[in-house]
CSV table of C-alpha atoms in Angstrom, one decimal:
chain,number,residue,atom,x,y,z
A,1168,LEU,CA,113.2,79.7,69.6
A,1169,LYS,CA,115.2,78.8,66.3
A,1170,GLN,CA,114.2,75.4,66.6
A,1171,CYS,CA,110.5,76.3,66.6
A,1172,VAL,CA,111.2,78.7,63.7
A,1173,ASP,CA,112.8,76.0,61.6
A,1174,PHE,CA,109.9,73.5,62.3
A,1175,LEU,CA,107.4,75.9,61.1
A,1176,ALA,CA,109.3,76.9,58.1
A,1177,LYS,CA,109.4,73.2,57.6
A,1178,ALA,CA,105.8,72.7,58.2
A,1179,SER,CA,104.9,75.6,55.8
A,1180,ARG,CA,106.3,73.9,52.8
A,1181,SER,CA,104.8,70.6,53.5
A,1182,SER,CA,101.8,69.4,51.9
A,1183,ASP,CA,99.7,69.6,55.3
A,1184,PRO,CA,101.1,72.0,57.4
A,1185,SER,CA,98.4,71.5,60.1
A,1186,LYS,CA,99.8,67.9,60.9
A,1187,ALA,CA,103.3,69.2,61.4
A,1188,PHE,CA,104.5,68.8,65.1
A,1189,VAL,CA,106.2,72.2,66.4
A,1190,PRO,CA,107.9,71.7,69.8
A,1191,TYR,CA,106.3,74.7,71.6
A,1192,ALA,CA,107.0,72.8,75.1
A,1193,ASP,CA,110.6,72.5,74.8
A,1194,SER,CA,111.4,76.2,76.4
A,1195,LYS,CA,109.4,78.7,78.2
A,1196,LEU,CA,110.0,81.6,75.8
A,1197,THR,CA,108.4,79.1,72.8
A,1198,MET,CA,105.5,78.5,74.9
A,1199,LEU,CA,104.8,82.1,75.8
A,1200,LEU,CA,105.4,83.0,71.9
A,1201,SER,CA,103.5,80.0,70.6
A,1202,SER,CA,100.1,81.8,69.7
A,1203,GLY,CA,102.2,84.3,67.9
A,1204,LEU,CA,104.3,82.2,66.2
A,1205,GLY,CA,102.2,79.3,64.9
A,1206,GLY,CA,98.6,80.6,66.2
A,1207,ASN,CA,96.3,82.4,64.6
A,1208,SER,CA,97.7,85.6,64.3
A,1209,LYS,CA,100.1,87.9,62.1
A,1210,THR,CA,103.8,88.3,63.5
A,1211,ASN,CA,106.3,90.6,62.6
A,1212,VAL,CA,110.1,89.7,63.2
A,1213,ILE,CA,112.6,92.6,63.2
A,1214,VAL,CA,116.4,91.2,63.2
A,1215,CYS,CA,119.1,93.8,64.8
A,1216,ALA,CA,122.6,93.1,63.2
A,1217,SER,CA,125.9,95.1,63.6
A,1218,GLN,CA,128.4,96.2,61.1
A,1219,GLU,CA,131.1,95.6,63.3
A,1220,GLU,CA,133.6,92.9,62.9
A,1221,VAL,CA,133.7,91.8,66.6
A,1222,HIS,CA,129.9,90.9,66.3
A,1223,ALA,CA,130.1,89.1,62.7
A,1224,SER,CA,129.2,85.6,63.9
A,1225,GLU,CA,126.2,87.0,66.2
A,1226,THR,CA,125.1,89.0,63.1
A,1227,ILE,CA,125.2,86.1,60.6
A,1228,ALA,CA,123.1,83.8,62.9
A,1229,ALA,CA,120.6,86.8,63.6
A,1230,LEU,CA,120.0,87.0,59.6
A,1231,GLN,CA,120.0,83.3,59.4
A,1232,PHE,CA,117.1,83.3,62.0
A,1233,GLY,CA,115.4,86.3,60.0
A,1234,GLN,CA,115.6,84.0,56.7
A,1235,ALA,CA,113.9,81.0,58.5
A,1236,CYS,CA,111.5,83.3,59.8
A,1237,ALA,CA,110.7,84.6,56.4
A,1238,LYS,CA,110.0,81.0,55.2
A,1239,ILE,CA,107.3,80.7,57.3
A,1240,SER,CA,104.0,81.4,55.7
A,1241,LYS,CA,100.5,81.3,57.8
A,1242,SER,CA,97.5,82.9,57.2
A,1243,ALA,CA,95.4,84.1,60.1
A,1244,ARG,CA,91.6,83.2,60.2
A,1245,ARG,CA,88.8,84.6,61.9
A,1246,ARG,CA,87.5,81.9,64.2
A,1247,PRO,CA,83.4,81.5,64.1
A,1248,HIS,CA,83.0,83.1,67.5
A,1249,GLU,CA,85.0,85.9,66.2
A,1250,THR,CA,83.2,86.2,62.7
A,1251,VAL,CA,79.7,86.2,65.2
A,1252,LEU,CA,81.5,88.9,67.2
A,1253,HIS,CA,82.6,91.2,64.1
A,1254,ASP,CA,79.0,90.6,62.6
A,1255,ILE,CA,77.2,91.9,65.9
A,1256,ILE,CA,79.6,95.0,66.0
A,1257,ALA,CA,79.0,95.8,62.3
A,1258,LYS,CA,75.2,95.6,62.8
A,1259,LEU,CA,75.5,98.1,65.7
A,1260,ASP,CA,77.7,100.4,63.8
A,1261,LEU,CA,74.9,100.3,61.2
A,1262,GLU,CA,72.3,101.1,63.5
A,1263,ILE,CA,74.6,104.0,65.0
A,1264,LYS,CA,75.1,105.4,61.5
A,1265,GLU,CA,71.5,105.2,60.9
A,1266,CYS,CA,70.6,107.0,64.4
A,1267,TYR,CA,72.9,109.8,63.4
A,1268,GLU,CA,71.3,110.2,60.2
A,1269,LEU,CA,68.1,110.5,61.5
A,1270,ILE,CA,69.1,112.9,64.1
A,1271,GLU,CA,70.4,115.0,61.6
A,1272,LYS,CA,67.1,114.9,59.3
A,1273,ARG,CA,64.7,115.7,62.4
A,1274,GLU,CA,66.8,117.7,64.6
A,1275,ARG,CA,65.8,121.4,64.5
A,1276,TRP,CA,66.4,124.6,66.6
A,1277,GLU,CA,63.2,125.9,68.0
A,1278,THR,CA,63.0,129.6,69.4
A,1279,ARG,CA,60.4,130.6,72.1
A,1280,GLN,CA,59.2,133.8,73.5
A,1281,GLU,CA,58.9,132.8,77.3
A,1282,ARG,CA,57.3,135.3,80.1
A,1283,ARG,CA,58.5,135.1,83.7
A,1284,SER,CA,57.7,137.5,86.6
A,1285,ASP,CA,60.4,140.2,87.1
A,1286,GLY,CA,59.8,140.2,91.1
A,1287,HIS,CA,58.4,143.7,91.2
A,1288,GLY,CA,54.9,143.0,90.1
A,1289,GLY,CA,55.8,143.0,86.4
A,1290,PHE,CA,56.5,140.5,83.7
A,1291,GLU,CA,59.4,140.1,81.4
A,1292,THR,CA,59.5,138.5,78.1
A,1293,TYR,CA,62.7,136.8,77.2
A,1294,THR,CA,63.7,134.5,73.9
A,1295,THR,CA,65.0,130.9,74.4
A,1296,THR,CA,66.5,128.5,71.7
A,1297,LYS,CA,66.3,124.7,72.2
A,1298,LEU,CA,67.3,121.8,70.2
A,1299,VAL,CA,64.4,119.8,69.4
A,1300,GLY,CA,62.8,117.0,67.4
A,1301,ALA,CA,65.1,114.1,67.9
A,1302,GLU,CA,65.3,113.5,71.9
A,1303,ARG,CA,64.1,109.9,71.2
A,1304,PHE,CA,67.0,109.1,68.9
A,1305,HIS,CA,69.4,110.7,70.9
A,1306,GLU,CA,68.1,108.2,73.8
A,1307,LYS,CA,68.5,105.3,71.5
A,1308,LEU,CA,71.8,106.4,70.1
A,1309,GLU,CA,73.2,106.5,73.7
A,1310,ALA,CA,71.9,102.9,74.3
A,1311,LEU,CA,73.6,101.7,70.9
A,1312,HIS,CA,77.0,103.4,72.2
A,1313,LYS,CA,76.5,101.6,75.7
A,1314,ARG,CA,75.9,98.1,74.3
A,1315,ARG,CA,78.9,98.6,71.7
A,1316,ALA,CA,81.1,99.7,74.3
A,1317,ALA,CA,79.8,96.8,76.8
A,1318,ILE,CA,80.8,94.1,73.8
A,1319,THR,CA,84.1,95.6,72.9
A,1320,GLY,CA,85.2,96.2,76.4
A,1321,THR,CA,85.8,99.9,75.9
A,1322,THR,CA,84.5,102.9,78.0
A,1323,PHE,CA,81.8,105.1,76.9
């Protein structure tokens, strides 16, 4: 791992970091961590150190490793397909927001007087209150949420 970090630190100081060779295949650990170390990602490193004199050499080595990691500078960039996906999700989010606004404008409570048989030959009148005016937009909103969930891999 240290060897890869040293190569990455050296590569980030060179004039063309993309041409630098980093030996990820030298170890199973560095192969597993290759996308996080030199890939298109942001990575944090936490170094643990001890104040005890018994562990001084290990602490110094860990701190030197941390310094080497701090010398690596990579910038994560969106790949073209990620940008397209991001744009699709942003467009869906905008449609969802607009749909909510339309629902808020058009939806209203409607009170109705209705009659029903009381079962003894008479009728009774009762009052119902129902939310109306935006049924079509609620259906559209549900479809938009389902489409967004399918794209992002979440549940609706």
